[in-house]
mmCIF file of C-alpha atoms in Angstrom:
data_model
loop_
_atom_site.group_PDB
_atom_site.id
_atom_site.type_symbol
_atom_site.label_atom_id
_atom_site.label_comp_id
_atom_site.label_asym_id
_atom_site.label_seq_id
_atom_site.Cartn_x
_atom_site.Cartn_y
_atom_site.Cartn_z
ATOM 1 C CA MET A 29 -54.919 -39.995 68.124
ATOM 2 C CA VAL A 30 -52.993 -43.152 68.982
ATOM 3 C CA ARG A 31 -54.290 -46.678 68.629
ATOM 4 C CA VAL A 32 -52.700 -49.527 70.609
ATOM 5 C CA LEU A 33 -52.128 -52.465 68.272
ATOM 6 C CA GLU A 34 -50.568 -54.902 70.721
ATOM 7 C CA LYS A 35 -49.138 -55.092 74.223
ATOM 8 C CA VAL A 36 -46.825 -57.800 75.515
ATOM 9 C CA GLU A 37 -45.549 -58.149 79.064
ATOM 10 C CA GLU A 38 -43.196 -61.050 79.600
ATOM 11 C CA ALA A 39 -39.569 -61.832 80.434
ATOM 12 C CA GLY A 40 -39.166 -58.436 82.081
ATOM 13 C CA ARG A 41 -40.416 -56.571 79.027
ATOM 14 C CA ARG A 42 -43.346 -54.166 78.706
ATOM 15 C CA VAL A 43 -43.703 -53.756 74.959
ATOM 16 C CA SER A 44 -46.370 -51.610 73.305
ATOM 17 C CA VAL A 45 -46.946 -51.303 69.573
ATOM 18 C CA VAL A 46 -48.966 -48.211 68.691
ATOM 19 C CA GLU A 47 -50.235 -46.616 65.507
ATOM 20 C CA LEU A 48 -50.778 -42.926 64.843
ATOM 21 C CA VAL A 49 -54.228 -42.910 63.295
ATOM 22 C CA HIS A 50 -53.757 -39.781 61.170
ATOM 23 C CA ASP A 51 -50.929 -41.223 59.068
ATOM 24 C CA GLY A 52 -50.682 -44.931 59.871
ATOM 25 C CA SER A 53 -47.139 -44.679 61.239
ATOM 26 C CA ARG A 54 -46.184 -47.149 63.968
ATOM 27 C CA ARG A 55 -43.914 -47.185 66.994
ATOM 28 C CA TYR A 56 -42.449 -49.882 69.208
ATOM 29 C CA TYR A 57 -41.904 -49.004 72.872
ATOM 30 C CA ASP A 58 -40.354 -51.163 75.566
ATOM 31 C CA GLY A 59 -40.759 -49.831 79.100
ATOM 32 C CA GLY A 60 -41.581 -46.423 77.675
ATOM 33 C CA VAL A 61 -38.404 -46.286 75.576
ATOM 34 C CA LEU A 62 -38.885 -45.802 71.829
ATOM 35 C CA TYR A 63 -37.029 -48.524 69.924
ATOM 36 C CA THR A 64 -38.621 -48.463 66.461
ATOM 37 C CA GLY A 65 -40.556 -46.025 64.297
ATOM 38 C CA VAL A 66 -41.824 -46.608 60.762
ATOM 39 C CA ASP A 67 -44.283 -44.957 58.402
ATOM 40 C CA ALA A 68 -47.342 -46.720 56.978
ATOM 41 C CA ALA A 69 -45.190 -48.434 54.331
ATOM 42 C CA GLY A 70 -42.649 -49.723 56.852
ATOM 43 C CA ASN A 71 -39.983 -47.131 56.078
ATOM 44 C CA ASN A 72 -37.838 -46.125 59.032
ATOM 45 C CA THR A 73 -38.511 -42.730 60.668
ATOM 46 C CA LEU A 74 -35.732 -42.599 63.298
ATOM 47 C CA ASP A 75 -32.554 -40.651 62.578
ATOM 48 C CA TYR A 76 -30.146 -43.029 64.311
ATOM 49 C CA VAL A 77 -31.386 -46.001 62.260
ATOM 50 C CA ASP A 78 -30.864 -44.049 59.029
ATOM 51 C CA ALA A 79 -27.366 -43.117 60.232
ATOM 52 C CA MET A 80 -26.551 -46.759 60.989
ATOM 53 C CA ALA A 81 -27.737 -47.837 57.548
ATOM 54 C CA MET A 82 -25.652 -45.135 55.860
ATOM 55 C CA ALA A 83 -22.528 -46.451 57.588
ATOM 56 C CA LEU A 84 -23.201 -50.053 56.562
ATOM 57 C CA PRO A 85 -22.858 -51.671 53.126
ATOM 58 C CA ARG A 86 -26.060 -51.941 51.114
ATOM 59 C CA SER A 87 -25.174 -55.353 49.683
ATOM 60 C CA GLY A 88 -23.681 -58.601 50.897
ATOM 61 C CA GLU A 89 -24.155 -60.222 54.301
ATOM 62 C CA VAL A 90 -25.048 -58.032 57.291
ATOM 63 C CA LEU A 91 -25.459 -59.300 60.850
ATOM 64 C CA VAL A 92 -27.873 -57.240 62.978
ATOM 65 C CA LEU A 93 -27.650 -57.795 66.744
ATOM 66 C CA GLY A 94 -30.814 -56.531 68.440
ATOM 67 C CA THR A 95 -34.071 -56.368 66.506
ATOM 68 C CA ALA A 96 -37.032 -54.696 68.283
ATOM 69 C CA GLY A 97 -39.388 -53.741 65.432
ATOM 70 C CA GLY A 98 -36.801 -54.604 62.790
ATOM 71 C CA ALA A 99 -36.607 -51.207 61.071
ATOM 72 C CA LEU A 100 -32.856 -51.441 60.442
ATOM 73 C CA ALA A 101 -33.067 -55.006 59.140
ATOM 74 C CA THR A 102 -35.931 -54.016 56.840
ATOM 75 C CA LEU A 103 -34.107 -50.940 55.543
ATOM 76 C CA LEU A 104 -30.949 -52.920 54.806
ATOM 77 C CA HIS A 105 -32.894 -55.713 53.102
ATOM 78 C CA ARG A 106 -34.758 -53.256 50.905
ATOM 79 C CA SER A 107 -31.408 -51.721 49.953
ATOM 80 C CA GLY A 108 -30.094 -55.069 48.720
ATOM 81 C CA ALA A 109 -28.315 -56.598 51.727
ATOM 82 C CA CYS A 110 -28.730 -60.189 52.901
ATOM 83 C CA VAL A 111 -29.678 -59.695 56.557
ATOM 84 C CA THR A 112 -29.447 -62.016 59.558
ATOM 85 C CA ALA A 113 -31.131 -60.633 62.685
ATOM 86 C CA VAL A 114 -30.371 -61.909 66.190
ATOM 87 C CA ASP A 115 -32.472 -61.217 69.275
ATOM 88 C CA VAL A 116 -32.720 -62.959 72.635
ATOM 89 C CA TRP A 117 -36.499 -62.362 72.715
ATOM 90 C CA PRO A 118 -38.206 -64.340 69.907
ATOM 91 C CA GLN A 119 -41.444 -62.382 70.249
ATOM 92 C CA ALA A 120 -39.609 -59.398 68.755
ATOM 93 C CA PHE A 121 -39.488 -61.183 65.400
ATOM 94 C CA SER A 122 -43.225 -61.888 65.482
ATOM 95 C CA LEU A 123 -44.028 -58.266 66.291
ATOM 96 C CA ALA A 124 -41.632 -57.012 63.621
ATOM 97 C CA ARG A 125 -43.222 -59.183 60.947
ATOM 98 C CA ARG A 126 -46.797 -58.523 62.070
ATOM 99 C CA TRP A 127 -46.680 -54.749 62.514
ATOM 100 C CA PHE A 128 -43.438 -53.357 61.031
ATOM 101 C CA HIS A 129 -43.083 -55.015 57.597
ATOM 102 C CA LEU A 130 -40.023 -57.142 58.439
ATOM 103 C CA PRO A 131 -39.511 -59.140 55.198
ATOM 104 C CA PRO A 132 -39.737 -62.948 55.246
ATOM 105 C CA ALA A 133 -36.302 -63.055 53.590
ATOM 106 C CA VAL A 134 -34.616 -61.690 56.726
ATOM 107 C CA THR A 135 -33.156 -64.634 58.654
ATOM 108 C CA CYS A 136 -34.153 -64.447 62.333
ATOM 109 C CA ILE A 137 -32.158 -66.219 65.060
ATOM 110 C CA GLU A 138 -33.203 -66.432 68.699
ATOM 111 C CA ALA A 139 -30.025 -66.024 70.739
ATOM 112 C CA ASP A 140 -28.268 -63.836 73.243
ATOM 113 C CA ALA A 141 -26.026 -61.483 71.241
ATOM 114 C CA ALA A 142 -22.851 -62.116 73.231
ATOM 115 C CA ALA A 143 -23.428 -65.875 73.201
ATOM 116 C CA PHE A 144 -24.062 -65.843 69.440
ATOM 117 C CA LEU A 145 -20.795 -63.984 68.848
ATOM 118 C CA ARG A 146 -18.881 -66.652 70.741
ATOM 119 C CA VAL A 147 -20.130 -69.529 68.592
ATOM 120 C CA THR A 148 -20.893 -68.274 65.081
ATOM 121 C CA PRO A 149 -18.439 -69.776 62.573
ATOM 122 C CA THR A 150 -19.300 -67.188 59.909
ATOM 123 C CA LEU A 151 -17.036 -64.315 58.919
ATOM 124 C CA TRP A 152 -19.284 -61.288 58.525
ATOM 125 C CA PRO A 153 -18.381 -58.287 56.346
ATOM 126 C CA ALA A 154 -20.683 -56.024 58.351
ATOM 127 C CA VAL A 155 -22.178 -56.113 61.863
ATOM 128 C CA ALA A 156 -24.751 -53.735 63.357
ATOM 129 C CA VAL A 157 -25.044 -53.695 67.152
ATOM 130 C CA ASP A 158 -28.247 -52.255 68.639
ATOM 131 C CA VAL A 159 -28.532 -54.211 71.886
ATOM 132 C CA PHE A 160 -30.063 -52.622 74.961
ATOM 133 C CA ASP A 161 -31.669 -53.231 78.307
ATOM 134 C CA GLY A 162 -33.712 -50.037 78.500
ATOM 135 C CA LEU A 163 -31.156 -47.380 77.575
ATOM 136 C CA THR A 164 -28.108 -49.271 78.823
ATOM 137 C CA ILE A 165 -25.913 -51.820 77.099
ATOM 138 C CA PRO A 166 -25.975 -55.261 78.768
ATOM 139 C CA PRO A 167 -22.758 -56.010 80.699
ATOM 140 C CA SER A 168 -22.103 -59.101 78.560
ATOM 141 C CA MET A 169 -21.714 -56.863 75.494
ATOM 142 C CA LEU A 170 -19.198 -54.629 77.256
ATOM 143 C CA ASP A 171 -17.017 -57.512 78.374
ATOM 144 C CA PRO A 172 -13.632 -57.700 76.600
ATOM 145 C CA GLU A 173 -14.657 -61.174 75.390
ATOM 146 C CA ALA A 174 -17.431 -59.566 73.319
ATOM 147 C CA GLY A 175 -14.922 -57.226 71.697
ATOM 148 C CA ALA A 176 -12.591 -60.122 70.941
ATOM 149 C CA SER A 177 -15.491 -62.114 69.486
ATOM 150 C CA LEU A 178 -16.521 -59.217 67.252
ATOM 151 C CA ALA A 179 -12.976 -58.872 65.960
ATOM 152 C CA ARG A 180 -12.785 -62.620 65.325
ATOM 153 C CA ILE A 181 -16.019 -62.881 63.327
ATOM 154 C CA LEU A 182 -15.407 -59.737 61.256
ATOM 155 C CA SER A 183 -13.922 -60.361 57.829
ATOM 156 C CA PRO A 184 -10.828 -58.345 56.782
ATOM 157 C CA GLY A 185 -11.915 -54.809 55.944
ATOM 158 C CA GLY A 186 -15.283 -55.450 57.601
ATOM 159 C CA VAL A 187 -17.174 -52.799 59.542
ATOM 160 C CA ILE A 188 -19.053 -52.670 62.847
ATOM 161 C CA VAL A 189 -21.658 -49.974 63.484
ATOM 162 C CA TRP A 190 -22.712 -49.843 67.147
ATOM 163 C CA ASN A 191 -25.555 -47.660 68.403
ATOM 164 C CA VAL A 192 -25.041 -46.172 71.873
ATOM 165 C CA ALA A 193 -27.788 -44.227 73.678
ATOM 166 C CA ALA A 194 -25.376 -41.612 75.020
ATOM 167 C CA GLY A 195 -23.382 -38.595 73.907
ATOM 168 C CA LEU A 196 -19.900 -38.601 72.410
ATOM 169 C CA ASN A 197 -18.316 -38.450 75.853
ATOM 170 C CA GLY A 198 -20.817 -40.754 77.568
ATOM 171 C CA LEU A 199 -19.552 -43.624 79.694
ATOM 172 C CA ASP A 200 -20.966 -46.359 77.454
ATOM 173 C CA THR A 201 -19.536 -44.649 74.359
ATOM 174 C CA ARG A 202 -16.072 -44.609 75.914
ATOM 175 C CA ARG A 203 -16.433 -48.224 77.032
ATOM 176 C CA VAL A 204 -17.370 -49.435 73.560
ATOM 177 C CA LEU A 205 -14.552 -47.466 71.929
ATOM 178 C CA ARG A 206 -11.996 -48.819 74.386
ATOM 179 C CA MET A 207 -13.201 -52.405 74.057
ATOM 180 C CA LEU A 208 -13.107 -52.403 70.246
ATOM 181 C CA ARG A 209 -9.718 -50.701 70.117
ATOM 182 C CA GLN A 210 -8.292 -53.216 72.571
ATOM 183 C CA ALA A 211 -9.546 -55.925 70.203
ATOM 184 C CA GLY A 212 -7.403 -54.438 67.422
ATOM 185 C CA LEU A 213 -10.099 -52.538 65.532
ATOM 186 C CA ALA A 214 -9.877 -48.947 64.341
ATOM 187 C CA ALA A 215 -12.836 -47.253 66.061
ATOM 188 C CA ARG A 216 -14.311 -43.759 66.053
ATOM 189 C CA ALA A 217 -17.469 -42.136 67.414
ATOM 190 C CA LYS A 218 -20.042 -40.096 65.500
ATOM 191 C CA SER A 219 -22.859 -38.112 67.117
ATOM 192 C CA VAL A 220 -26.444 -38.503 65.892
ATOM 193 C CA ARG A 221 -29.162 -36.127 67.059
ATOM 194 C CA GLY A 222 -32.759 -35.491 66.149
ATOM 195 C CA ASP A 223 -34.927 -38.245 67.638
ATOM 196 C CA HIS A 224 -37.074 -36.656 70.344
ATOM 197 C CA ARG A 225 -34.109 -34.508 71.494
ATOM 198 C CA LEU A 226 -32.210 -37.628 72.554
ATOM 199 C CA ALA A 227 -28.520 -38.023 71.763
ATOM 200 C CA ASN A 228 -27.287 -41.189 70.127
ATOM 201 C CA THR A 229 -23.712 -41.982 69.238
ATOM 202 C CA LEU A 230 -22.563 -44.430 66.610
ATOM 203 C CA VAL A 231 -19.276 -46.192 67.229
ATOM 204 C CA ILE A 232 -17.919 -47.216 63.844
ATOM 205 C CA ALA A 233 -15.073 -49.723 63.785
ATOM 206 C CA GLN A 234 -13.195 -51.450 60.985
ATOM 207 C CA LYS A 235 -10.930 -54.462 60.845
ATOM 208 C CA PRO A 236 -7.635 -53.975 59.016
ATOM 209 C CA ASP A 237 -7.545 -55.664 55.620
ATOM 210 C CA TRP A 238 -4.245 -57.541 55.527
ATOM 211 C CA ARG A 239 -5.023 -58.639 51.966
ATOM 212 C CA ARG A 240 -4.620 -55.058 50.698
ATOM 213 C CA ALA A 241 -1.426 -54.589 52.711
ATOM 214 C CA ALA A 242 0.004 -57.631 50.986
#
């Protein structure tokens, strides 16, 4: 049995937060697409989120672009990272705190991801990208300017972990790989399977550390 906890329809979104009554687990859907799943204690239940967290450092500063229910931000915070979450839709933060255990210590910034990348003065050691419009990546995030911005704001030796809702040879996967490589980052793709028979691919990129070369 499923209980609807909240529905929000605004700014082109149709978000539903539901709870499975038998175990208290919760899910965040937008337009029928599953974005977030947690158990009753707020622990992530989606394979791709676990895979992203495993590829990211568990300490230091981590920038998370795209929030939804905040499962990745919560997981990273609980592991010891200092997390800043960015989302263009501020209601996502409210839903994440109300229903998905997003910790108060996670810094939440309302901003378009591509626009934020252009202006942030911070050098980030780790960036997670989980930005979607449905199952597609917004064009602004596939623009070469976004790749250049990511390379600029990444500290030497820093890592980017980008979730793509496609297979290893999917068009968006190839676009992200090409964009990050053109920006001077070493990028590779890793397949993640298991969530409702959907294929996700993580594009993992790293900035060369000139300090070690010296």
